[in-house]
Structure formats: C-alpha cells, structure tokens
Amino acid sequence: MNALIFQRLSSLQSPVFSCRRVIIDSILVDKPKGVRIFMKKIILTGDRPTGRLHIGHYVGSLSERVKLQNTGAFDEIYFMIADAQALTDNADNPEKVRQNIMQVALDYLAVGIDPSKATIFIQSQVPALAELTVYYMNLVTVSRVQRNPTVKAEIQQKNFEASVPVGFFCYPISQAADITAFHATSVPVGEDQEPMLEQCREIVHKFNEVYGETLTMPEIYLSKNAARLRLPGLDGKAKMSKSLGNCIYLADDEKTVQQKVMSMYTDPTHLKVSDPGHIEGNTVFTYLDAFIKPDSFEKYWPEYKNLDELKAHYQRGGLGDVKIKKFLNKVLQEELRPIRERRAYWEERLPEVYEILKEGSAKAAAKAQQTLDEVKASMRIDYFTNDNLLK
Ligand code: ATP
Ligand code: MG
C-alpha cells in the first residue's frame, strides 16, 4: 500500500492547529474516491536520559504507554531515549546522559514495556532525525519558538536567560522530526508536551502544504485523569521533574519511598489535627487522585468508602496529615513493588538490555531513513535517485 496515501488521508482527518485529546479510533478511513483502505496506527514517545524515571513519568506517560502497548491495537510502537535532546542542555556533561541511558531503559522494562511489542531505541543512533530537523528548521520562525510556553518556562527554570543554547531553543523542532520520522499517529505524553505537539502539527501542515503530502499528522494522547497530566513535585512545585530533584523515583527502595511520602508538602494552614484542611494544592491528595484504585480503601483503610469521604473529613477538620500519608504510602508501595521487582530482574541482565537497545536502534534507523528518503523526494533534493538532477 502506498505510504503517501496514508499520510495524505491522515492529514485530512482533523483541524490542523488543534490538538485533539483522543487517539484515532478507527483504522479504517475513507479514501477521497470512496475506496476504504487501512491506515497504520503508530505510537512514538520518549524520555530524556537526564536521570532515572519517576512517578510523574509513570502516571503522565509510562503507564498509558504500557496500556496502549497491551491493547494490541497498534501496528508499530517506538519508545525513544532522547539523548540528543538531553545534550541540548547538558552539553558539558555527556557522561551524565550516557549513564542515564541504561537507567531509562531499565525503567522502561520495569514498568512493563515489552521489547517484543515495542521498539526501544536511542535517538543519537538514528542519524536521519538530525537531517530531518535541519529541513524542518526552515519552516519555523524564531518568534514562534519563543512563544512556546514550555520552552519559555524551561529557559527560566534553567536560568538560561540570554545564554540559551541554539540546540536547546530548537528542541521542539527536533521533536517534530522524532515524531514524523516514524509517521506516528499517537503520542502519549504529559501535559507539558502539549505545546510541542502543537508545534509539530504546524510543521507537518506547512511541510505538506509546501512540498506535497508527505508527513503524517500526529495526535497527542493524554491521560483522562487530571491529576496524572502534570504530577507536582514532593515540594508542591508545579511539576515533578528530574532536573528539580523533587521526585519519587521508580527505582527508590521501599524505605526511601516511605521517607519521601512522610516528608511531603501538604496544607501549610493545617497546623492542628482539628483545623479544617484544604485539598487544592495539597500534594498528598493530588497523589491519591493519581494513584488510588477502586479497592484501595477496602484493603488499607476500610473506615472510609472512597476518596470523596476522606477529603470531606479532612476539609471538616479532625484528620491528621500523618494518617493520610501512611495510607498514600501503602497505595504507592502496592503500585511500585512489581516495578521494583522487574527492575531487579533486568539489572541482572544488562547485556540483554544492551542488545535490546542495539537492535531497536538499528530498526528505528532503517524506518527513519525511509521517511527521510520520502521527505527528500518531496523536496526534490533526491538528486542522485534515478538521475533526478538531470530531469
Ligand atoms: P527534564 O527535567 O530533564 O526535562 P522531566 O522530568 O521533565 O526531565 P522528560 O524526559 O522531559 O522528564 O519527560 C518525559 C515524559 O514524561 C514526557 O511525556 C513528559 O510530559 C512526562 N512527564 C514528565 N514529568 C511529568 C510529571 N510531573 N507529570 C506528568 N508527566 C510528566
Ligand atoms: Mg522535561
């Protein structure tokens, strides 16, 4: 089947500049002349190897990926360890990035990413991504990147001010290359990535408009649970983030998790147990919203039927933070225990993990090269294919 037809059709499916919060429901789409053909469903997403992964990654993206992976509804799945992107703000510390590649791979396998169903690869080992980035750069203005709220916030957070590296500034464009190189239709990420997807969709639209239909229009895939979109840090800061050191890591042992939970930010006005407490901005409750399971109360705190009852009691007063933290700790430990066990299993098998990364990177490189060839053909810079320069 002709890949270009898929892409043309997918770009017709939705308004160009809006990011729908859904995945494409059907793999059947209408061809303009009324003939129905199959459109491939492809996932691409990734993480920067700037540290081990944490429970923010887990709720925002990893657990959703594993769910999608196990539906069997996708034709191809790619998970990228974004070392080239990590270097854009860690150029002076490549060793940190190098060390964390294996850590991220272990976290992937620990949460249940299955290399027989998904391709795990390392970004820098896929050279076509850098080349695509160069061509896409011509389709984006400096002021457009400057308006990207995530880039703005990160420049401030990293104290870059006037010294922002060009590579860092352009990372949304390189991210568009990552997504489009695999003709991804679904990108499961946390909410901070929404502006990146928006930017990517604009690049796809522009490219297809200027050079002819070539690239596939991706859709963002966000968790339906609001607390999972942007999990706050232990300190109550806007986002749990490796770079801010306010994290519970997937690799933390049981005792460390417990200590971190007991030290969490709650409601600064809730001084005595009898004081009425606030739920909004109270990190302990946000984590409960993100992690609670239908049977959690029955198992660990049968005095309450559900989270609404617990919240109401806290708001009335008479409920201490320590009790809630102990409950949260039990809920979290239940979720993290199997992840920890799988991590220990793979830590004993590093040569196998190495092979998974090597094979995945080779597979990804071949796929991205195909897309680069299509892109160059559309731009008519495939000079030496079939003597094109002579035509
Ligand atoms: P860095 O500080 O190096 O940028 P990070 O912690 O922000 O690291 P990334 O590798 O940038 O992590 O993000 C990987 C994925 O995890 C993205 O899809 C991002 O949206 C998601 N994610 C990261 N932090 C959170 C969070 N606190 N809540 C929900 N999703 C998150
Ligand atoms: Mg980030």
CSV table of C-alpha atoms and ligand atoms in Angstrom, one decimal:
chain,number,residue,atom,x,y,z
A,1,MET,CA,0.0,0.0,0.0
A,2,ASN,CA,1.2,3.5,-0.8
A,3,ALA,CA,2.5,5.2,2.4
A,4,LEU,CA,1.9,8.6,0.9
A,5,ILE,CA,-1.8,7.9,0.6
A,6,PHE,CA,-1.9,7.1,4.3
A,7,GLN,CA,-0.3,10.3,5.2
A,8,ARG,CA,-2.5,12.4,2.9
A,9,LEU,CA,-5.6,10.9,4.4
A,10,SER,CA,-4.4,11.3,8.0
A,11,SER,CA,-3.8,14.9,7.5
A,12,LEU,CA,-7.4,15.4,6.2
A,13,GLN,CA,-8.8,14.0,9.4
A,14,SER,CA,-8.8,16.9,11.9
A,15,PRO,CA,-8.4,20.6,12.1
A,16,VAL,CA,-4.8,21.4,11.6
A,17,PHE,CA,-3.9,23.5,14.6
A,18,SER,CA,-5.9,21.9,17.3
A,19,CYS,CA,-4.6,19.0,19.4
A,20,ARG,CA,-7.4,16.6,19.9
A,21,ARG,CA,-7.2,14.7,23.2
A,22,VAL,CA,-8.1,11.4,21.6
A,23,ILE,CA,-6.4,8.7,19.7
A,24,ILE,CA,-7.6,7.8,16.2
A,25,ASP,CA,-10.5,5.4,16.9
A,26,SER,CA,-10.7,3.6,13.7
A,27,ILE,CA,-8.1,2.1,11.5
A,28,LEU,CA,-10.4,2.4,8.5
A,29,VAL,CA,-10.5,5.8,6.8
A,30,ASP,CA,-12.3,7.0,3.7
A,31,LYS,CA,-10.1,7.5,0.7
A,32,PRO,CA,-11.2,10.6,-1.3
A,33,LYS,CA,-12.6,8.5,-4.1
A,34,GLY,CA,-14.7,6.4,-1.7
A,35,VAL,CA,-12.4,3.4,-1.5
A,36,ARG,CA,-11.7,2.3,2.1
A,37,ILE,CA,-8.1,1.5,3.0
A,38,PHE,CA,-6.3,0.7,6.2
A,39,MET,CA,-4.3,3.4,8.0
A,40,LYS,CA,-1.5,2.3,10.2
A,41,LYS,CA,-1.7,3.2,13.9
A,42,ILE,CA,1.8,4.1,15.2
A,43,ILE,CA,3.0,5.3,18.6
A,44,LEU,CA,6.1,7.3,19.2
A,45,THR,CA,7.1,8.9,22.5
A,46,GLY,CA,10.2,9.2,24.6
A,47,ASP,CA,12.2,10.4,27.6
A,48,ARG,CA,15.3,12.4,28.2
A,49,PRO,CA,18.1,10.4,29.9
A,50,THR,CA,18.8,13.2,32.4
A,51,GLY,CA,18.0,11.0,35.4
A,52,ARG,CA,16.1,7.9,36.5
A,53,LEU,CA,12.4,8.0,35.7
A,54,HIS,CA,9.9,9.0,38.5
A,55,ILE,CA,6.3,8.5,39.4
A,56,GLY,CA,5.4,11.7,37.4
A,57,HIS,CA,6.6,10.0,34.2
A,58,TYR,CA,4.8,6.9,35.3
A,59,VAL,CA,1.4,8.5,35.6
A,60,GLY,CA,1.8,11.0,32.8
A,61,SER,CA,3.1,8.7,30.2
A,62,LEU,CA,4.7,5.3,31.0
A,63,SER,CA,1.6,3.6,32.4
A,64,GLU,CA,-0.5,4.9,29.5
A,65,ARG,CA,2.1,3.6,27.0
A,66,VAL,CA,2.0,0.1,28.6
A,67,LYS,CA,-1.8,0.1,28.5
A,68,LEU,CA,-1.7,1.1,24.8
A,69,GLN,CA,1.0,-1.4,24.0
A,70,ASN,CA,-1.0,-4.2,25.6
A,71,THR,CA,-4.2,-3.4,23.7
A,72,GLY,CA,-2.6,-4.9,20.6
A,73,ALA,CA,-4.3,-2.1,18.5
A,74,PHE,CA,-1.1,-0.6,17.2
A,75,ASP,CA,0.8,-1.6,14.2
A,76,GLU,CA,4.1,-0.2,15.4
A,77,ILE,CA,5.3,1.2,18.7
A,78,TYR,CA,8.5,3.2,19.3
A,79,PHE,CA,9.9,4.4,22.6
A,80,MET,CA,12.9,6.7,22.3
A,81,ILE,CA,15.6,7.5,24.8
A,82,ALA,CA,16.2,11.1,23.8
A,83,ASP,CA,19.9,11.5,24.5
A,84,ALA,CA,20.5,14.1,21.7
A,85,GLN,CA,17.7,16.2,23.2
A,86,ALA,CA,19.2,15.8,26.7
A,87,LEU,CA,22.5,17.1,25.4
A,88,THR,CA,20.9,20.3,24.3
A,89,ASP,CA,21.0,21.5,28.0
A,90,ASN,CA,23.7,19.1,29.2
A,91,ALA,CA,26.4,19.7,26.6
A,92,ASP,CA,29.1,19.9,29.3
A,93,ASN,CA,28.1,16.7,30.9
A,94,PRO,CA,27.7,14.0,28.3
A,95,GLU,CA,28.7,11.4,30.9
A,96,LYS,CA,25.5,12.1,32.9
A,97,VAL,CA,23.5,11.5,29.7
A,98,ARG,CA,25.4,8.3,28.9
A,99,GLN,CA,25.0,6.9,32.4
A,100,ASN,CA,21.3,7.5,32.3
A,101,ILE,CA,20.6,5.7,29.1
A,102,MET,CA,20.8,2.4,30.8
A,103,GLN,CA,18.8,3.7,33.7
A,104,VAL,CA,15.9,4.8,31.5
A,105,ALA,CA,16.0,1.5,29.6
A,106,LEU,CA,15.8,-0.4,32.9
A,107,ASP,CA,12.8,1.8,34.0
A,108,TYR,CA,11.1,1.1,30.7
A,109,LEU,CA,11.4,-2.7,31.1
A,110,ALA,CA,10.5,-2.3,34.8
A,111,VAL,CA,7.1,-0.7,34.1
A,112,GLY,CA,6.2,-3.4,31.6
A,113,ILE,CA,7.4,-2.1,28.2
A,114,ASP,CA,7.8,-5.3,26.2
A,115,PRO,CA,10.6,-5.3,23.6
A,116,SER,CA,8.7,-7.9,21.6
A,117,LYS,CA,5.9,-5.5,21.1
A,118,ALA,CA,7.7,-2.1,21.1
A,119,THR,CA,11.0,-0.9,19.7
A,120,ILE,CA,13.2,0.9,22.2
A,121,PHE,CA,15.9,3.0,20.6
A,122,ILE,CA,18.5,5.7,21.3
A,123,GLN,CA,17.9,9.0,19.5
A,124,SER,CA,21.5,9.8,18.6
A,125,GLN,CA,21.8,6.4,16.8
A,126,VAL,CA,19.2,7.4,14.3
A,127,PRO,CA,21.0,9.9,12.1
A,128,ALA,CA,18.0,10.7,9.8
A,129,LEU,CA,16.4,12.5,12.8
A,130,ALA,CA,19.1,15.2,12.7
A,131,GLU,CA,18.8,15.6,9.0
A,132,LEU,CA,15.0,16.0,9.1
A,133,THR,CA,15.5,18.6,11.9
A,134,VAL,CA,17.6,20.7,9.5
A,135,TYR,CA,14.9,20.8,6.8
A,136,TYR,CA,12.1,21.5,9.3
A,137,MET,CA,14.0,24.4,10.8
A,138,ASN,CA,13.3,26.3,7.7
A,139,LEU,CA,9.6,26.0,8.3
A,140,VAL,CA,9.5,27.6,11.8
A,141,THR,CA,10.1,31.2,12.8
A,142,VAL,CA,12.2,32.2,15.8
A,143,SER,CA,9.3,34.1,17.3
A,144,ARG,CA,7.1,31.0,17.0
A,145,VAL,CA,9.6,29.0,19.1
A,146,GLN,CA,9.9,31.9,21.5
A,147,ARG,CA,6.1,31.8,22.1
A,148,ASN,CA,6.2,28.1,23.0
A,149,PRO,CA,5.2,28.2,26.7
A,150,THR,CA,7.1,25.0,27.7
A,151,VAL,CA,10.3,26.3,26.2
A,152,LYS,CA,9.7,29.7,27.9
A,153,ALA,CA,9.2,28.1,31.3
A,154,GLU,CA,12.2,25.8,30.9
A,155,ILE,CA,14.5,28.6,29.8
A,156,GLN,CA,13.5,30.4,33.0
A,157,GLN,CA,13.8,27.3,35.2
A,158,LYS,CA,17.3,26.6,33.8
A,159,ASN,CA,18.4,30.2,34.2
A,160,PHE,CA,19.4,30.4,30.6
A,161,GLU,CA,18.3,34.0,30.1
A,162,ALA,CA,20.4,35.3,27.1
A,163,SER,CA,22.7,32.3,27.1
A,164,VAL,CA,20.2,29.8,25.8
A,165,PRO,CA,21.9,27.2,23.6
A,166,VAL,CA,20.6,27.2,20.0
A,167,GLY,CA,20.2,23.5,20.2
A,168,PHE,CA,18.0,23.8,23.2
A,169,PHE,CA,15.9,26.5,21.7
A,170,CYS,CA,15.3,24.3,18.7
A,171,TYR,CA,14.4,21.1,20.5
A,172,PRO,CA,10.7,21.4,19.7
A,173,ILE,CA,11.7,21.2,16.0
A,174,SER,CA,13.9,18.2,16.6
A,175,GLN,CA,11.0,16.6,18.5
A,176,ALA,CA,8.8,17.1,15.4
A,177,ALA,CA,11.5,15.2,13.5
A,178,ASP,CA,11.3,12.3,16.0
A,179,ILE,CA,7.5,12.1,15.7
A,180,THR,CA,7.2,12.4,12.0
A,181,ALA,CA,10.2,10.1,11.2
A,182,PHE,CA,8.0,7.2,12.4
A,183,HIS,CA,4.8,8.5,10.9
A,184,ALA,CA,3.4,8.4,14.4
A,185,THR,CA,-0.3,8.8,14.8
A,186,SER,CA,-0.4,8.8,18.6
A,187,VAL,CA,1.9,10.4,21.0
A,188,PRO,CA,1.3,9.6,24.7
A,189,VAL,CA,2.9,12.3,26.9
A,190,GLY,CA,2.3,14.5,29.9
A,191,GLU,CA,0.6,17.8,29.6
A,192,ASP,CA,3.8,19.8,29.4
A,193,GLN,CA,4.3,18.3,25.9
A,194,GLU,CA,1.1,19.8,24.5
A,195,PRO,CA,2.8,22.9,23.0
A,196,MET,CA,5.4,20.5,21.4
A,197,LEU,CA,2.7,18.5,19.7
A,198,GLU,CA,1.0,21.7,18.6
A,199,GLN,CA,4.3,22.9,17.0
A,200,CYS,CA,4.8,19.5,15.4
A,201,ARG,CA,1.4,19.6,13.8
A,202,GLU,CA,2.1,23.1,12.4
A,203,ILE,CA,5.4,21.8,10.9
A,204,VAL,CA,3.5,18.8,9.3
A,205,HIS,CA,0.9,21.1,7.9
A,206,LYS,CA,3.5,23.5,6.5
A,207,PHE,CA,5.6,20.8,5.1
A,208,ASN,CA,2.7,19.1,3.3
A,209,GLU,CA,1.5,22.4,2.0
A,210,VAL,CA,4.8,23.5,0.6
A,211,TYR,CA,6.3,20.2,-0.7
A,212,GLY,CA,3.1,18.0,-1.1
A,213,GLU,CA,1.5,15.5,1.2
A,214,THR,CA,4.3,13.5,2.8
A,215,LEU,CA,4.1,13.6,6.7
A,216,THR,CA,1.6,12.1,9.0
A,217,MET,CA,-0.5,14.4,11.3
A,218,PRO,CA,0.1,13.1,14.9
A,219,GLU,CA,-2.5,13.3,17.8
A,220,ILE,CA,-1.5,13.9,21.4
A,221,TYR,CA,-2.7,11.2,23.8
A,222,LEU,CA,-3.2,12.5,27.3
A,223,SER,CA,-4.4,10.6,30.4
A,224,LYS,CA,-8.0,11.1,31.2
A,225,ASN,CA,-7.2,11.5,34.9
A,226,ALA,CA,-6.5,15.2,35.5
A,227,ALA,CA,-4.1,14.5,38.4
A,228,ARG,CA,-2.0,12.4,36.1
A,229,LEU,CA,-1.4,15.1,33.5
A,230,ARG,CA,1.3,17.0,35.4
A,231,LEU,CA,2.1,15.4,38.8
A,232,PRO,CA,3.5,18.0,41.2
A,233,GLY,CA,6.8,17.5,43.0
A,234,LEU,CA,7.1,16.4,46.6
A,235,ASP,CA,7.7,20.0,47.5
A,236,GLY,CA,4.4,21.1,45.9
A,237,LYS,CA,6.2,22.7,43.0
A,238,ALA,CA,4.4,22.8,39.7
A,239,LYS,CA,5.9,19.6,38.2
A,240,MET,CA,7.8,16.7,39.5
A,241,SER,CA,11.0,16.8,37.4
A,242,LYS,CA,14.3,15.1,37.3
A,243,SER,CA,16.0,18.4,37.0
A,244,LEU,CA,14.4,19.8,40.1
A,245,GLY,CA,15.2,16.8,42.4
A,246,ASN,CA,11.7,16.7,43.9
A,247,CYS,CA,10.9,13.2,42.8
A,248,ILE,CA,9.9,9.7,43.9
A,249,TYR,CA,11.9,7.5,41.5
A,250,LEU,CA,10.6,4.2,40.2
A,251,ALA,CA,13.9,2.7,41.4
A,252,ASP,CA,13.6,4.1,45.0
A,253,ASP,CA,13.5,1.3,47.6
A,254,GLU,CA,10.6,0.8,50.0
A,255,LYS,CA,12.1,2.8,52.8
A,256,THR,CA,13.1,5.7,50.7
A,257,VAL,CA,9.6,6.0,49.2
A,258,GLN,CA,8.1,5.9,52.8
A,259,GLN,CA,10.5,8.6,54.0
A,260,LYS,CA,9.7,10.8,51.0
A,261,VAL,CA,6.0,10.4,51.4
A,262,MET,CA,6.2,11.3,55.1
A,263,SER,CA,8.1,14.5,54.3
A,264,MET,CA,5.6,15.6,51.6
A,265,TYR,CA,4.2,19.1,51.3
A,266,THR,CA,0.5,19.3,52.4
A,267,ASP,CA,-1.6,22.2,53.6
A,268,PRO,CA,0.5,24.9,55.4
A,269,THR,CA,-2.6,26.2,57.2
A,270,HIS,CA,-3.5,22.8,58.6
A,271,LEU,CA,-1.5,23.1,61.9
A,272,LYS,CA,-3.6,21.2,64.4
A,273,VAL,CA,-5.4,18.0,63.6
A,274,SER,CA,-8.7,19.8,64.5
A,275,ASP,CA,-8.1,22.5,61.9
A,276,PRO,CA,-10.1,22.4,58.7
A,277,GLY,CA,-7.8,21.3,55.9
A,278,HIS,CA,-7.5,22.3,52.2
A,279,ILE,CA,-7.5,19.9,49.3
A,280,GLU,CA,-6.5,22.2,46.5
A,281,GLY,CA,-2.7,22.4,46.1
A,282,ASN,CA,-2.3,19.7,48.7
A,283,THR,CA,0.2,17.3,47.1
A,284,VAL,CA,-0.8,14.3,49.2
A,285,PHE,CA,-4.4,14.5,47.8
A,286,THR,CA,-3.2,15.1,44.3
A,287,TYR,CA,-1.1,11.9,44.5
A,288,LEU,CA,-4.1,10.0,45.9
A,289,ASP,CA,-6.2,11.3,43.0
A,290,ALA,CA,-3.5,10.0,40.6
A,291,PHE,CA,-2.8,6.6,42.3
A,292,ILE,CA,-6.0,5.5,44.1
A,293,LYS,CA,-7.5,2.2,42.9
A,294,PRO,CA,-11.1,1.1,43.4
A,295,ASP,CA,-10.1,-1.4,46.1
A,296,SER,CA,-7.5,0.8,47.9
A,297,PHE,CA,-9.8,1.8,50.8
A,298,GLU,CA,-11.2,-1.7,51.3
A,299,LYS,CA,-7.6,-3.0,51.5
A,300,TYR,CA,-5.9,-0.3,53.5
A,301,TRP,CA,-8.4,2.0,55.2
A,302,PRO,CA,-11.9,0.5,55.4
A,303,GLU,CA,-13.1,3.3,57.7
A,304,TYR,CA,-13.7,5.3,54.5
A,305,LYS,CA,-15.7,4.2,51.5
A,306,ASN,CA,-13.9,6.4,49.0
A,307,LEU,CA,-11.6,9.4,48.4
A,308,ASP,CA,-14.6,11.9,48.5
A,309,GLU,CA,-15.4,10.7,52.0
A,310,LEU,CA,-11.8,11.1,53.1
A,311,LYS,CA,-11.5,14.6,51.5
A,312,ALA,CA,-14.7,15.7,53.2
A,313,HIS,CA,-13.4,14.7,56.6
A,314,TYR,CA,-10.1,16.5,56.0
A,315,GLN,CA,-11.9,19.6,55.0
A,316,ARG,CA,-14.2,19.5,58.1
A,317,GLY,CA,-11.1,19.1,60.3
A,318,GLY,CA,-10.2,16.3,62.7
A,319,LEU,CA,-8.0,14.3,60.4
A,320,GLY,CA,-4.2,14.5,60.7
A,321,ASP,CA,-1.7,14.5,57.7
A,322,VAL,CA,0.3,11.6,59.1
A,323,LYS,CA,-2.6,9.2,58.8
A,324,ILE,CA,-3.2,10.2,55.2
A,325,LYS,CA,0.5,9.9,54.3
A,326,LYS,CA,0.6,6.4,55.8
A,327,PHE,CA,-2.4,5.5,53.6
A,328,LEU,CA,-0.8,7.1,50.5
A,329,ASN,CA,2.4,5.2,51.2
A,330,LYS,CA,0.6,1.8,51.2
A,331,VAL,CA,-1.2,2.7,47.9
A,332,LEU,CA,2.1,3.8,46.3
A,333,GLN,CA,4.1,0.8,47.5
A,334,GLU,CA,1.5,-1.6,46.0
A,335,GLU,CA,2.0,0.1,42.6
A,336,LEU,CA,5.8,0.3,42.8
A,337,ARG,CA,6.5,-3.2,44.2
A,338,PRO,CA,6.2,-5.1,40.9
A,339,ILE,CA,8.1,-2.4,39.1
A,340,ARG,CA,10.9,-2.7,41.6
A,341,GLU,CA,11.0,-6.5,41.2
A,342,ARG,CA,11.1,-6.3,37.4
A,343,ARG,CA,13.9,-3.7,37.6
A,344,ALA,CA,15.9,-6.1,39.8
A,345,TYR,CA,15.4,-8.9,37.3
A,346,TRP,CA,16.7,-6.7,34.4
A,347,GLU,CA,19.6,-5.2,36.4
A,348,GLU,CA,20.9,-8.8,36.5
A,349,ARG,CA,20.7,-9.0,32.7
A,350,LEU,CA,22.4,-5.8,31.4
A,351,PRO,CA,23.9,-7.5,28.3
A,352,GLU,CA,20.4,-8.4,27.2
A,353,VAL,CA,19.3,-4.8,27.8
A,354,TYR,CA,22.2,-3.7,25.7
A,355,GLU,CA,21.1,-6.0,22.8
A,356,ILE,CA,17.5,-4.7,23.0
A,357,LEU,CA,18.8,-1.1,22.6
A,358,LYS,CA,21.2,-2.0,19.8
A,359,GLU,CA,18.6,-4.0,17.8
A,360,GLY,CA,15.9,-1.3,18.5
A,361,SER,CA,18.2,1.5,17.3
A,362,ALA,CA,19.1,-0.3,14.1
A,363,LYS,CA,15.4,-1.0,13.4
A,364,ALA,CA,14.5,2.7,14.1
A,365,ALA,CA,17.3,3.9,12.0
A,366,ALA,CA,16.0,2.0,9.0
A,367,LYS,CA,12.5,3.3,9.4
A,368,ALA,CA,13.6,6.9,9.9
A,369,GLN,CA,15.8,6.7,6.8
A,370,GLN,CA,12.8,5.6,4.7
A,371,THR,CA,10.9,8.7,5.9
A,372,LEU,CA,13.9,10.9,5.1
A,373,ASP,CA,14.0,9.5,1.6
A,374,GLU,CA,10.3,10.3,1.2
A,375,VAL,CA,11.0,13.8,2.6
A,376,LYS,CA,13.9,14.4,0.2
A,377,ALA,CA,11.8,13.1,-2.7
A,378,SER,CA,9.0,15.5,-1.9
A,379,MET,CA,11.5,18.4,-1.7
A,380,ARG,CA,13.1,17.2,-4.9
A,381,ILE,CA,16.6,17.1,-3.3
A,382,ASP,CA,17.0,13.4,-4.1
A,383,TYR,CA,19.3,14.4,-6.9
A,384,PHE,CA,21.1,11.1,-7.4
A,385,THR,CA,18.0,8.8,-7.3
A,386,ASN,CA,17.1,7.8,-10.9
A,387,ASP,CA,19.4,10.6,-12.2
A,388,ASN,CA,16.8,13.1,-10.9
A,389,LEU,CA,19.2,16.0,-11.2
A,390,LEU,CA,19.3,15.6,-14.9
A,391,LYS,CA,15.5,15.8,-15.2
B,1,ATP,P1,13.8,17.1,32.5
B,1,ATP,O1,13.7,17.8,33.8
B,1,ATP,O2,15.2,16.6,32.1
B,1,ATP,O3,13.1,17.7,31.3
B,1,ATP,P2,11.5,15.5,33.0
B,1,ATP,O4,11.3,15.0,34.4
B,1,ATP,O5,10.7,16.7,32.6
B,1,ATP,O6,13.0,15.7,32.8
B,1,ATP,P3,11.1,14.3,30.4
B,1,ATP,O7,12.1,13.3,30.0
B,1,ATP,O8,11.3,15.7,29.9
B,1,ATP,O9,11.1,14.4,32.0
B,1,ATP,O10,9.6,13.9,30.1
B,1,ATP,C1,9.3,12.6,29.7
B,1,ATP,C2,7.8,12.4,29.6
B,1,ATP,O11,7.3,12.4,30.9
B,1,ATP,C3,7.0,13.5,28.9
B,1,ATP,O12,6.0,12.9,28.2
B,1,ATP,C4,6.5,14.3,30.0
B,1,ATP,O13,5.3,15.0,29.6
B,1,ATP,C5,6.2,13.3,31.1
B,1,ATP,N1,6.3,13.9,32.4
B,1,ATP,C6,7.5,14.4,33.0
B,1,ATP,N2,7.2,14.9,34.2
B,1,ATP,C7,5.9,14.7,34.4
B,1,ATP,C8,5.0,15.0,35.5
B,1,ATP,N3,5.5,15.5,36.6
B,1,ATP,N4,3.7,14.6,35.4
B,1,ATP,C9,3.2,14.0,34.3
B,1,ATP,N5,4.0,13.7,33.2
B,1,ATP,C10,5.3,14.1,33.3
B,2,MG,MG,11.1,17.7,30.5
